Coordinates of C-alpha atoms in Angstrom, one line a residue:
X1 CA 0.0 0.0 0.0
X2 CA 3.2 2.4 1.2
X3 CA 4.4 1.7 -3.0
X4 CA 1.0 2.5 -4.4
X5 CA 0.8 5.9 -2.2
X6 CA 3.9 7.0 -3.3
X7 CA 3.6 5.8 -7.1
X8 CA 0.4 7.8 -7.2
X9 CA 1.8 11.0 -6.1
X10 CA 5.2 11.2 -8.3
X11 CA 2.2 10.3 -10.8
X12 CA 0.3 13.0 -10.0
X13 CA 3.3 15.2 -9.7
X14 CA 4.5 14.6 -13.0
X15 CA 0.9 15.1 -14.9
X16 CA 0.8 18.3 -13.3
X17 CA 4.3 19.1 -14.8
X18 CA 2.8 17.7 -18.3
X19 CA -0.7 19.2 -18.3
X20 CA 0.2 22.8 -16.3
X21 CA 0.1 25.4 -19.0
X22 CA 0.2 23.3 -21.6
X23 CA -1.7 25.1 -24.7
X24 CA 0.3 28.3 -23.8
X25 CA 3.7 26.9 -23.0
X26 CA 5.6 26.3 -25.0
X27 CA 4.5 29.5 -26.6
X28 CA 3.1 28.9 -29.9
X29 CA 3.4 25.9 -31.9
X30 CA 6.1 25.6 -34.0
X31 CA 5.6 24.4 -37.9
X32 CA 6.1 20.4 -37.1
X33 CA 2.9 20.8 -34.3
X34 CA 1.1 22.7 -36.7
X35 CA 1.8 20.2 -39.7
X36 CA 1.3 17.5 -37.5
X37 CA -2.5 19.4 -36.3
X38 CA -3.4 20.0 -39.4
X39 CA -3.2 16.5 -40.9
X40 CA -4.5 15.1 -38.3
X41 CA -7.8 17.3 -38.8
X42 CA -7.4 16.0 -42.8
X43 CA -7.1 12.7 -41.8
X44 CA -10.6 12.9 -39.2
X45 CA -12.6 14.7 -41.6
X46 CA -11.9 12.9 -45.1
X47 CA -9.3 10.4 -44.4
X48 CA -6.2 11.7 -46.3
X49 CA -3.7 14.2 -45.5
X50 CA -3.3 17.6 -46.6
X51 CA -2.2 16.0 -49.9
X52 CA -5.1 13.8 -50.7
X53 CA -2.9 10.4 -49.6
X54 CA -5.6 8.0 -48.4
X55 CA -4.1 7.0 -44.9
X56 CA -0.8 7.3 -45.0
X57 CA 1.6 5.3 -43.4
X58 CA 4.6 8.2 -43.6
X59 CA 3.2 12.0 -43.2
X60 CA 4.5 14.2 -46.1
X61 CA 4.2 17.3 -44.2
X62 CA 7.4 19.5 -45.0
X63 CA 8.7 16.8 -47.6
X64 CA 10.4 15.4 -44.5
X65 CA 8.2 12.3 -43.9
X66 CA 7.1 12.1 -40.5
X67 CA 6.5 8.4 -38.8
X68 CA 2.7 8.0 -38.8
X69 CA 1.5 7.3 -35.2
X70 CA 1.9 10.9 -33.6
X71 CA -0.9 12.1 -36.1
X72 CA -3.0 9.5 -36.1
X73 CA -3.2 10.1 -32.2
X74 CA -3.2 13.6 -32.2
X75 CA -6.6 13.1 -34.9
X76 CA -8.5 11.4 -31.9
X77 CA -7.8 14.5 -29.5
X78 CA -8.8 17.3 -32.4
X79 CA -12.5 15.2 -32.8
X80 CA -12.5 15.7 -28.8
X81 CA -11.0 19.5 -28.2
X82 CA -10.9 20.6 -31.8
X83 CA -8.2 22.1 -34.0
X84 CA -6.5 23.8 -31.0
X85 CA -2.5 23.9 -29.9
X86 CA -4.3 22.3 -26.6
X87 CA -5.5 19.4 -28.9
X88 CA -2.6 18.8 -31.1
X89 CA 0.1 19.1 -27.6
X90 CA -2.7 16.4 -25.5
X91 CA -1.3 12.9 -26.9
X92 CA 2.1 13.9 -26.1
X93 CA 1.2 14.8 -22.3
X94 CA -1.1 12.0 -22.1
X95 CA 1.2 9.8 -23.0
X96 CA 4.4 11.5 -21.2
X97 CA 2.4 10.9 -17.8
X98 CA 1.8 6.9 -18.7
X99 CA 5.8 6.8 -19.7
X100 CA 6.3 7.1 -15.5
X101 CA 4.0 4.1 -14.6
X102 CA 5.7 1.8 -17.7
X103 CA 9.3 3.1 -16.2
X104 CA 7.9 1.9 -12.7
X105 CA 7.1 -1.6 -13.8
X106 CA 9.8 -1.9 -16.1
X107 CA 12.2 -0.9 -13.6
X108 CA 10.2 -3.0 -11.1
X109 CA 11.5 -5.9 -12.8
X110 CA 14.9 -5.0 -13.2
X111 CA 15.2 -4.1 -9.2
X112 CA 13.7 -7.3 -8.8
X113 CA 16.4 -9.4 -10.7
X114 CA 19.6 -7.6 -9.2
X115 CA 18.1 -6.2 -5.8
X116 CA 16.1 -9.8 -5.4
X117 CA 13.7 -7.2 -4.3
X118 CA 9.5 -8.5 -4.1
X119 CA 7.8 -6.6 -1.9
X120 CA 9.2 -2.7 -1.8
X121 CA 10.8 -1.4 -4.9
X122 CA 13.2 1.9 -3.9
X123 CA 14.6 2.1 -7.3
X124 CA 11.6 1.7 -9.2
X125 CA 9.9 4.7 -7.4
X126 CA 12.9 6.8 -8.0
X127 CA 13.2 6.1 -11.2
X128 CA 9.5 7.5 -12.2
X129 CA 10.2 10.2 -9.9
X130 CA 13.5 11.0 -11.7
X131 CA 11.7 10.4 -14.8
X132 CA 8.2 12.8 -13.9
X133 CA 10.8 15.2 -13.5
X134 CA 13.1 14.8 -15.7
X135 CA 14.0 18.0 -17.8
X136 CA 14.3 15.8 -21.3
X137 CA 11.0 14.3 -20.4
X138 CA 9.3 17.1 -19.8
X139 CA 10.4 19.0 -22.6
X140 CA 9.3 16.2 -25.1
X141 CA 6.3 15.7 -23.2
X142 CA 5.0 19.1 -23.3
X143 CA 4.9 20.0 -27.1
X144 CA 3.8 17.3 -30.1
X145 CA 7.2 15.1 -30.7
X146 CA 7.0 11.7 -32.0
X147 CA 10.1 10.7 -30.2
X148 CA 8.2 10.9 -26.5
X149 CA 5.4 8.3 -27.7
X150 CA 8.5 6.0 -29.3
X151 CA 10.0 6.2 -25.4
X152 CA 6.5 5.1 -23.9
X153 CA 6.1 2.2 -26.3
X154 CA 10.0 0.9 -26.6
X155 CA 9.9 1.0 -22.8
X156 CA 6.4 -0.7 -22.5
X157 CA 7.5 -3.7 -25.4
X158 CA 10.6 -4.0 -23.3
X159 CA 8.5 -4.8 -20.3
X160 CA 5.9 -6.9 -22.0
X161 CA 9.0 -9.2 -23.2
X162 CA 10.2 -9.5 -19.6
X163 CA 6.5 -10.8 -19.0
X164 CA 6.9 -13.1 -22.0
X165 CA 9.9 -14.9 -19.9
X166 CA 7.3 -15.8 -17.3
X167 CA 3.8 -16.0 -19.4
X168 CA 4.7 -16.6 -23.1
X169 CA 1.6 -15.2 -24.7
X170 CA 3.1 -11.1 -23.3
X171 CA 5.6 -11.8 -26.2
X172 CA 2.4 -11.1 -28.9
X173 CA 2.1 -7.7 -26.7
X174 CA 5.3 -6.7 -26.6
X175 CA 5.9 -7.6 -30.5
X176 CA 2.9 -5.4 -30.9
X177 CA 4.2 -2.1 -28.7
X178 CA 7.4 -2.3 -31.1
X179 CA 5.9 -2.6 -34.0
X180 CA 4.1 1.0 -33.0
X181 CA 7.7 1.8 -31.6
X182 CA 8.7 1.6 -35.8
X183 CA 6.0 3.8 -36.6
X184 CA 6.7 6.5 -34.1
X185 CA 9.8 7.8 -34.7
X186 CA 12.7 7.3 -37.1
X187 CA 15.6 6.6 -34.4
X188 CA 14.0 3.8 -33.2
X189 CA 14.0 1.9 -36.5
X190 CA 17.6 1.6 -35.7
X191 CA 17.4 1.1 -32.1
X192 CA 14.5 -1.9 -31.7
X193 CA 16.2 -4.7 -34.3
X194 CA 19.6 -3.7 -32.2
X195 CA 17.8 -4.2 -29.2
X196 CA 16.6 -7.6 -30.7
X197 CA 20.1 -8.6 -31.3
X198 CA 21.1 -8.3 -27.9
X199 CA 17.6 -10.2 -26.5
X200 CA 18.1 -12.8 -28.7
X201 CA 21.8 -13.0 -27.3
X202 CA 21.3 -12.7 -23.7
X203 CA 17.9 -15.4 -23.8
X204 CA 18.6 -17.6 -26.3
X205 CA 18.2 -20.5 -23.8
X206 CA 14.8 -19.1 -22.7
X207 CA 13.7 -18.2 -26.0
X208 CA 14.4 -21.4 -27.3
X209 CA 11.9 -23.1 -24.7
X210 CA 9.1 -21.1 -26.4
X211 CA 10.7 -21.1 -30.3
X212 CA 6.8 -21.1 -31.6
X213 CA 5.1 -18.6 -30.0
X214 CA 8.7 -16.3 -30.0
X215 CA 8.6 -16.3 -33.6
X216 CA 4.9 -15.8 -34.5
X217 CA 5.3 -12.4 -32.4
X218 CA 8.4 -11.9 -34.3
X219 CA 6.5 -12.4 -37.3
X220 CA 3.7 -9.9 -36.6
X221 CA 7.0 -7.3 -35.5
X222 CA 8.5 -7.9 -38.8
X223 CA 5.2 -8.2 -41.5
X224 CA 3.7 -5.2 -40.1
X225 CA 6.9 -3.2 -40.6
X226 CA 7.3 -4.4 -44.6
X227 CA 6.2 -0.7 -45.9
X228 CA 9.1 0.5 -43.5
X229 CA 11.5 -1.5 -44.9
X230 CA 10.5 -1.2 -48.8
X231 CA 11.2 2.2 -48.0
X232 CA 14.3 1.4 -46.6
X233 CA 15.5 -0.7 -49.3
X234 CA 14.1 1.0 -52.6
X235 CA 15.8 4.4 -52.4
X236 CA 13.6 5.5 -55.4
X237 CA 10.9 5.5 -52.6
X238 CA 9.7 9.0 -51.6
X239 CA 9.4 8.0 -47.8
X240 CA 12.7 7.6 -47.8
X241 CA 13.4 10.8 -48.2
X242 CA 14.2 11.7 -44.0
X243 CA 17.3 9.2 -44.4
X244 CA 18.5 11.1 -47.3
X245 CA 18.1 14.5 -45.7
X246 CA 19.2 13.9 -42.1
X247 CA 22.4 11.2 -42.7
X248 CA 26.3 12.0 -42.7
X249 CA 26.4 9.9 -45.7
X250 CA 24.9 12.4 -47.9
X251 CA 25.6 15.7 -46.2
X252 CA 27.1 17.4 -48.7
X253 CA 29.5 19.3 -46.5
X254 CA 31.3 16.7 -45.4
X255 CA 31.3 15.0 -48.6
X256 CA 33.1 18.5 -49.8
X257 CA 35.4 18.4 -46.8
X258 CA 36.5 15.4 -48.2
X259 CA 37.1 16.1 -51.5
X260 CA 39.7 18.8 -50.9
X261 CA 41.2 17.1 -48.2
X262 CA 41.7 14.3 -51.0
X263 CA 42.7 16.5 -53.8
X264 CA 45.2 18.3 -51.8
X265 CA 46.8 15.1 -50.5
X266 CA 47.3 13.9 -54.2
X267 CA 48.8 17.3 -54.8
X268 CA 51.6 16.9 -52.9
X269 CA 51.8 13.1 -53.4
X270 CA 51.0 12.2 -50.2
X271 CA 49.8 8.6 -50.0
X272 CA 48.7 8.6 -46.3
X273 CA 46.7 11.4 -46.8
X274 CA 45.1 10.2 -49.5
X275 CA 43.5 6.9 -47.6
X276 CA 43.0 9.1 -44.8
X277 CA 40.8 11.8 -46.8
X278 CA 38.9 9.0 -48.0
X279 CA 35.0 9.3 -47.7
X280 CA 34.8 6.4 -45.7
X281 CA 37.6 7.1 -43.3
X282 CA 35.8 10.5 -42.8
X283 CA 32.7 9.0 -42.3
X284 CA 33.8 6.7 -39.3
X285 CA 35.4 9.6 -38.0
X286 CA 32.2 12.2 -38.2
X287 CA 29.9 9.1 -36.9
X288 CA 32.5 8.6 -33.8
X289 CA 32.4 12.8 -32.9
X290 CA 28.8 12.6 -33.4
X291 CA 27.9 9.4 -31.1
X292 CA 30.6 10.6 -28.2
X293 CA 29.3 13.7 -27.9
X294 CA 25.9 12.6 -26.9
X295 CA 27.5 11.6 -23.8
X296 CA 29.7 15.1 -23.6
X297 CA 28.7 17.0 -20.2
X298 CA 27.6 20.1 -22.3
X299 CA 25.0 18.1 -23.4
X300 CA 23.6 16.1 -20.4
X301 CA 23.7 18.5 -17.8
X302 CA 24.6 22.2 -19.2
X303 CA 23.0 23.5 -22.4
X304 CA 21.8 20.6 -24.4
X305 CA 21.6 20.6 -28.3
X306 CA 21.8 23.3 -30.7
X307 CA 18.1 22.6 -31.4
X308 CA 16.7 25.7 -29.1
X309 CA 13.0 23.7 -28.5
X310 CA 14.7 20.9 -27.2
X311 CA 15.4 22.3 -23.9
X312 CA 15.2 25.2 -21.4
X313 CA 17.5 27.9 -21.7
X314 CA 20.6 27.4 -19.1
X315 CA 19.7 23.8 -18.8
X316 CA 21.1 20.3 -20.8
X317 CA 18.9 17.3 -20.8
X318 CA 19.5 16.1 -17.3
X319 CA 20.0 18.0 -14.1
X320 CA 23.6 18.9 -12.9
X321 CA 22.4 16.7 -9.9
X322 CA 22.3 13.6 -11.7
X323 CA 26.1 13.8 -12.7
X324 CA 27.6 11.9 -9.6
X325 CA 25.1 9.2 -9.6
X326 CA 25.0 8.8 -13.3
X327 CA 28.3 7.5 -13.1
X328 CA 27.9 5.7 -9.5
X329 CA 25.3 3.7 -11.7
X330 CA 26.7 3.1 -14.7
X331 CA 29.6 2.0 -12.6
X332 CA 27.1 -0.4 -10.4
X333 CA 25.3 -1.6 -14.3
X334 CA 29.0 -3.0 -15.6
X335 CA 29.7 -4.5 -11.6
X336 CA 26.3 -6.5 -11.1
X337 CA 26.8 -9.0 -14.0
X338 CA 23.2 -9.5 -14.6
X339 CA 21.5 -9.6 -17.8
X340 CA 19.1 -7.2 -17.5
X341 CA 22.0 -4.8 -15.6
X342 CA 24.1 -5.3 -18.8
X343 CA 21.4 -4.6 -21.0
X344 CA 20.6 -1.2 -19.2
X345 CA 24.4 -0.8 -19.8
X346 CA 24.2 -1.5 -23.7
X347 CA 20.7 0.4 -24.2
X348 CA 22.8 3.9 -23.2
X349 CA 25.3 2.5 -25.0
X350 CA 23.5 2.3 -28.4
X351 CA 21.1 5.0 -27.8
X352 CA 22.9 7.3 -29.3
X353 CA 23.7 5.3 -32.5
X354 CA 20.5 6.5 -34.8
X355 CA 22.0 10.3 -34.0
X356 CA 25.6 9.8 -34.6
X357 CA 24.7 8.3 -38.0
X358 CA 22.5 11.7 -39.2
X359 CA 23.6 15.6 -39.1
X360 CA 23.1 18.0 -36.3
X361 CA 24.4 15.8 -33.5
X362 CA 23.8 15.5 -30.6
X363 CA 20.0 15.9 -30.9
X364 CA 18.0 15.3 -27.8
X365 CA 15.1 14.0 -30.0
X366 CA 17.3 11.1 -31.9
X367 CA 18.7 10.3 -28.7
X368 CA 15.5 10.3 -26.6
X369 CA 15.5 6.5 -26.4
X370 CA 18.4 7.0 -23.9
X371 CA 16.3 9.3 -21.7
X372 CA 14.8 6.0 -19.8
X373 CA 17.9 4.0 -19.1
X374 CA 19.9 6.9 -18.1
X375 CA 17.0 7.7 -15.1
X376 CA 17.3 4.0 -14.4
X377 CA 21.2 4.1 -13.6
X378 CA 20.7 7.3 -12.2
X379 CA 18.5 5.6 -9.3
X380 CA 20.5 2.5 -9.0
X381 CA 23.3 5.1 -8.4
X382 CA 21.3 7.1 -5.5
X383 CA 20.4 3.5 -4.1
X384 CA 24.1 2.2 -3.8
X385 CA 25.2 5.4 -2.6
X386 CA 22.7 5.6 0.1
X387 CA 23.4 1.6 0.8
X388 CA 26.8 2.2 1.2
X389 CA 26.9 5.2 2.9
X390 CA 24.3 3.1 5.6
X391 CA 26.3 0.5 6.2
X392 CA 30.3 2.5 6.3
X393 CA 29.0 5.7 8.1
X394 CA 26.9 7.0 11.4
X395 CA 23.3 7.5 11.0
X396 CA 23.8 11.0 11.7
X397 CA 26.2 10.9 8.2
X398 CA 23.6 9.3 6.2
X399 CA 20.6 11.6 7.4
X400 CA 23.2 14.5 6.5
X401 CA 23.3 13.2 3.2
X402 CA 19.6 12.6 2.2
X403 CA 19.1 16.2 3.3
X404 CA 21.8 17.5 1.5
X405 CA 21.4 15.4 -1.8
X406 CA 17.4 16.5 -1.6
X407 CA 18.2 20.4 -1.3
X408 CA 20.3 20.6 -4.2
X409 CA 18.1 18.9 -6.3
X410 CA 15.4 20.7 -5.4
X411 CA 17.0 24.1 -5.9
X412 CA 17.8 22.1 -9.1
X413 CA 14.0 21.4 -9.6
X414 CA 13.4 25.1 -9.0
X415 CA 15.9 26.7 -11.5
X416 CA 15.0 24.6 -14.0
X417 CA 10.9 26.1 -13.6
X418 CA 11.9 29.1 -14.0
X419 CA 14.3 28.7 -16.9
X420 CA 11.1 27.0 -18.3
X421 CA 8.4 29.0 -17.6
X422 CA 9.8 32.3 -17.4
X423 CA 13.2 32.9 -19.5
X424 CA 12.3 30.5 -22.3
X425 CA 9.0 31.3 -23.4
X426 CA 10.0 35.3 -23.2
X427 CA 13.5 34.4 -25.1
X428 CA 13.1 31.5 -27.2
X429 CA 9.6 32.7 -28.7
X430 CA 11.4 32.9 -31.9
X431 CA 12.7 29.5 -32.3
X432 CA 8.5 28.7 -31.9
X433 CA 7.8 30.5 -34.7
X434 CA 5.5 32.9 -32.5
X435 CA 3.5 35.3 -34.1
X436 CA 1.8 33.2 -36.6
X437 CA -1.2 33.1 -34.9
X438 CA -1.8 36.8 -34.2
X439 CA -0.6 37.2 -38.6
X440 CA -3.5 35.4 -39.6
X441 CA -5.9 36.4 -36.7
X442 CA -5.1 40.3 -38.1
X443 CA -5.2 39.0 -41.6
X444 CA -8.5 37.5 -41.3
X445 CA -9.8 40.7 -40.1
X446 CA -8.0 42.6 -43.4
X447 CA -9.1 39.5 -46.0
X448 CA -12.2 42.0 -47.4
X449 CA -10.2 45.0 -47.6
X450 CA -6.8 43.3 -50.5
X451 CA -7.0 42.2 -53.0
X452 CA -3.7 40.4 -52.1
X453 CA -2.4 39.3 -48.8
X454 CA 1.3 38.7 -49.1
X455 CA 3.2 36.9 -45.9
X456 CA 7.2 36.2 -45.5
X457 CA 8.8 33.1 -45.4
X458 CA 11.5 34.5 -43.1
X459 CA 10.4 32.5 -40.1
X460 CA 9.5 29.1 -42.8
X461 CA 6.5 27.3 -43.4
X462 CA 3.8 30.2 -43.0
X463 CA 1.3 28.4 -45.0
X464 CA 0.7 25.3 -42.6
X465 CA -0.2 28.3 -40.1
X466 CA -2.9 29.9 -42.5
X467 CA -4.1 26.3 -42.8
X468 CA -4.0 25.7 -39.1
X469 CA -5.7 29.0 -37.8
X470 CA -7.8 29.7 -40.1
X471 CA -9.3 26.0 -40.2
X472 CA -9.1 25.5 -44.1
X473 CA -11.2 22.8 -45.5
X474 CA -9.1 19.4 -46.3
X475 CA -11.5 18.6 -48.4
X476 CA -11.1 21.8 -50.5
X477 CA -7.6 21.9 -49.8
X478 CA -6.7 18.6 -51.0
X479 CA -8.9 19.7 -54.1
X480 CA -6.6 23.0 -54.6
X481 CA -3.5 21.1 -54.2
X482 CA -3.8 18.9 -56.4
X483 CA -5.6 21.3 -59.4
X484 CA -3.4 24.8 -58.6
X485 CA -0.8 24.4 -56.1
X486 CA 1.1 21.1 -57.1
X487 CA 2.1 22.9 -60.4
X488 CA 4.0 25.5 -58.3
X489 CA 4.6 24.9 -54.6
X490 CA 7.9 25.0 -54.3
X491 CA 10.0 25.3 -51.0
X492 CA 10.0 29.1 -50.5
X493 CA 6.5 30.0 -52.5
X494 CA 3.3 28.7 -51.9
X495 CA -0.2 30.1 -52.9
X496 CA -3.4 29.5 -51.9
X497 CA -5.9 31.9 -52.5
X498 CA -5.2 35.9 -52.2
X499 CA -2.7 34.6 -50.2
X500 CA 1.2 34.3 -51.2
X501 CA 3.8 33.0 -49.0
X502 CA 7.3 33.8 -50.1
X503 CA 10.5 35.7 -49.0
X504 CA 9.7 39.5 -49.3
X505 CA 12.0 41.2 -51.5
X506 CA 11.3 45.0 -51.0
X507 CA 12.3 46.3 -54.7
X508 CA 9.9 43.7 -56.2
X509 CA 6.9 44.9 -54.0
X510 CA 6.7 48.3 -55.6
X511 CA 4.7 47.7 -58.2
X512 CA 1.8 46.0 -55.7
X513 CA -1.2 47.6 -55.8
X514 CA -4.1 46.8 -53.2
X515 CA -1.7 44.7 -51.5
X516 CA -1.2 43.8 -47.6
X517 CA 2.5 42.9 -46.8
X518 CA 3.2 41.3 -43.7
X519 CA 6.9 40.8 -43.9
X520 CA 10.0 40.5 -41.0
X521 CA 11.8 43.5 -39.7
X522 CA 14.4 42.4 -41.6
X523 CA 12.7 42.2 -44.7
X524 CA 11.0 45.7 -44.4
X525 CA 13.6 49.2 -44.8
X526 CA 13.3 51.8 -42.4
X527 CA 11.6 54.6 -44.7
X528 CA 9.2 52.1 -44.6
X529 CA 5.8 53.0 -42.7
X530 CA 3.8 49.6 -41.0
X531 CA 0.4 49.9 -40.2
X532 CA 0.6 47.2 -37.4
X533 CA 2.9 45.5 -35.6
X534 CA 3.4 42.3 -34.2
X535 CA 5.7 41.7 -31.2
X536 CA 7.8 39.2 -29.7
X537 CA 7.1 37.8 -26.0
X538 CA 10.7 39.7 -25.2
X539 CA 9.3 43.5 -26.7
X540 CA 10.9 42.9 -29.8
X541 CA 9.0 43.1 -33.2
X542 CA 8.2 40.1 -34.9
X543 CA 6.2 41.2 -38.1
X544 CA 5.2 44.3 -39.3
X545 CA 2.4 44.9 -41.6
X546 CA 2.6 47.1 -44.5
X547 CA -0.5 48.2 -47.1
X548 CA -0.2 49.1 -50.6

């Protein structure tokens, strides 16, 4: 009953932390949230996305391809709530408070194995408490990422499969939570057949006792991810197109890098050079920076990513706190020399591995299949600590150090709510795309007075916005697209209506007439006159609106 009590309230606690401000902080969507909104309203109202795809298994959205299973989620809480920021940011929270009960039982049985632990389960309670208030959680958790429901369903197939070694028929369940796992997010398309690998290794024996049923739930796992991996395999295939864009082996730059180094080595005739400027040389050495510095203090514990919605300003991923016990458990992981301690151990391990291999590392999101495990060897850390501090030092020692340990992280806790919920949203309102909302609120309100309604591209992807806000049909949009706009949407220019989306070049807008420009500050001279403004959180201005 004690367990349950305390469960309920770190429970509690972190659903407050999910659902406390949600549809105003963060604070505005940015264009992923609004994509992922919009299509989900396209998909409840006529069953295809803003293209006219019939339900798609990958979301075209930006040309990026997103993994289907966020929108189809998020379509189930716009029929409740409506096409709101509320609505489209609810399946991440919902599912962000669940994570903490699957990290409890999943953690519950790892406790169980190494502690021999039945009846009271310390590092199982601190885990979910770690985890309800964990920084990289509660980003994720409080804005619409696909990552956060991968974490709840590779952590819940993970548990399921522990059940299978007991009660063989949890193996269908757990084949089933990964197979959603595949159709979440794109890192973990790498990370589950890994994570088979090293089950399949460390349980042969058990596995081989139920061979049947172990390989009809394989089966399911591996037939229901076929359109994954024809997209994988044909490189013709347009879903494929999120590898292309995101991997070190295309990115250009490198590939450049290369090149000179290589010409400039044959040059001067030098042979070691040349195998060292080789691609693939290069490669192995980018995908080694990438994957170590996911585990580089600056980004666990000080500022995090260059991604600025992937965490609060002043804080990394985890808290400063964790540091000490993060390595007291990683340490403890390696000594124990218990399967499911070594496969804690090799999940942080190979975490990263679906990051290192893209551009842009370290990325929080990519590496968010870590975020578990890490809270997991963070509370076997605090546990040993507190054990072994019991058992060498005075009572009076130990008490000293539970107080101590718990006002640090508190004043921990604290800073981090305020980074959150004051300096961020007033700071970072850029990197939200904030503004959009108010644009097409004032623009509605202008629509009868233009003949033309022109709005930059500055800030990217302003027409998912005007579809958001302003509630277009999909039925009519999906009729548009494919009659008007297919012929000349391209990255920087869309049109849909009297409304133009596009970069506003100042010389080329002279010869406008009954025109309303709503451009950046950037975009607009100084001699110019704006007949309304719209301002960052910070005072700053973040469009201006010009007639014509």
């Amino acid at each position: 009953m004690k367990e349950k009590i305390i469960l309920v309230s770190i429970l509690l606690l972190g659903m407050c932390l999910r659902f406390y401000q949600l549809g105003i902080n963060p604070p505005s969507l940015d264009w992923d949230e609004a994509s992922q909104g919009y299509n989900a309203y396209s998909i409840l109202t006529t069953g295809k996305d803003e293209y006219g795809n019939l339900l798609p298994l990958s979301i075209r959205s930006f040309d990026d391809y997103k993994p289907p299973a966020y929108t189809y989620l998020t379509a189930s809480s716009v029929a409740l709530f409506g096409l709101t920021l509320f609505a489209v940011r609810l399946p991440s929270a919902v599912i962000g408070t669940f994570t903490i009960i699957v990290v409890f039982l999943l953690t519950k049985e790892i406790e169980e194995d190494i502690f021999k632990k039945k009846h009271f389960h310390p590092v199982a309670l601190l885990t979910s408490f770690f985890f309800a208030i964990s920084p990289w959680s509660l980003q994720f958790s409080r804005a619409a990422f696909e990552g956060n429901i991968g974490v709840f369903f590779f952590a819940l197939g993970l548990f399921f499969f522990f059940q299978g070694l007991k009660n063989k028929w949890y193996y269908f369940i757990s084949s089933i939570s990964f197979l959603i796992v595949l159709y979440s997010y794109h890192s973990f398309r790498l990370l589950v057949p890994l994570l088979f690998i090293a089950l399949g290794v460390l349980y042969w024996k058990e596995l081989k006792k139920q061979f049947i049923v172990v390989l009809i739930a394989f089966a399911i796992c591996f037939f229901g991810s076929l359109p994954i991996l024809q997209s994988l395999i044909l490189s013709s295939s347009t879903t494929d197109a999120r590898f292309a864009t995101v991997t070190i082996f295309s990115d250009q730059t490198t590939l450049d890098s290369s090149i000179k180094q290589l010409e400039k080595a044959q040059k001067y005739h030098d042979i070691a050079g040349e195998i060292l400027a080789n691609r693939r040389i290069v490669w192995i050495s980018t995908l080694t920076k990438n994957y170590l510095e996911h585990f580089s203090p600056d980004f666990l514990f000080l500022q995090g990513d260059s991604g600025q919605q992937h965490q609060a300003i002043g804080m990394g991923m985890l808290y400063l706190w964790d540091l000490p016990f993060l390595l007291i458990g990683i340490y403890a992981l390696v000594t124990f020399r218990n399967k499911k301690s070594f496969l804690v151990f090799f999940l942080i391990l190979i975490a990263p591995v679906p990051s290192a291999v893209a551009t842009g590392a370290p990325h929080a999101v990519r590496d968010i299949g870590s975020l578990p495990f890490m809270q997991i060897a963070v509370a076997i850390g605090v546990f040993t600590s507190s054990l072994f501090l019991k058992k060498h030092f005075s009572q009076m020692l130990y008490f000293g150090f539970v107080i101590l340990a718990s006002v640090v992280l508190f004043c921990n806790f604290l800073y981090y709510l305020h980074q959150y919920y004051v300096v961020t949203p007033r700071d970072n309102a850029l990197y939200w795309q904030y503004g959009y909302q108010q644009v097409f609120a004032y623009a509605k309100l202008q629509e009868k007075n233009y003949q033309h309604i022109l709005v930059t591209y500055y800030y990217d992807q302003p027409y998912i916005y005007y579809l958001f806000f302003n509630k277009i049909n999909p039925s009519w949009y999906q009729h548009y697209w494919q009659t008007t706009e297919r012929m000349s949407a391209i990255r920087m220019y869309r049109k849909i209506g009297k409304y133009e989306f596009l970069p506003i070049d100042w010389s080329a807008m002279r010869g406008r007439k009954n025109t309303l420009i709503i451009a950046s500050p950037h975009e607009v001279p100084d001699t110019v006159k704006s007949l309304h403004n719209i301002y960052f959180p910070d005072g700053s201005i973040a469009f201006e609106a010009i007639a014509q």
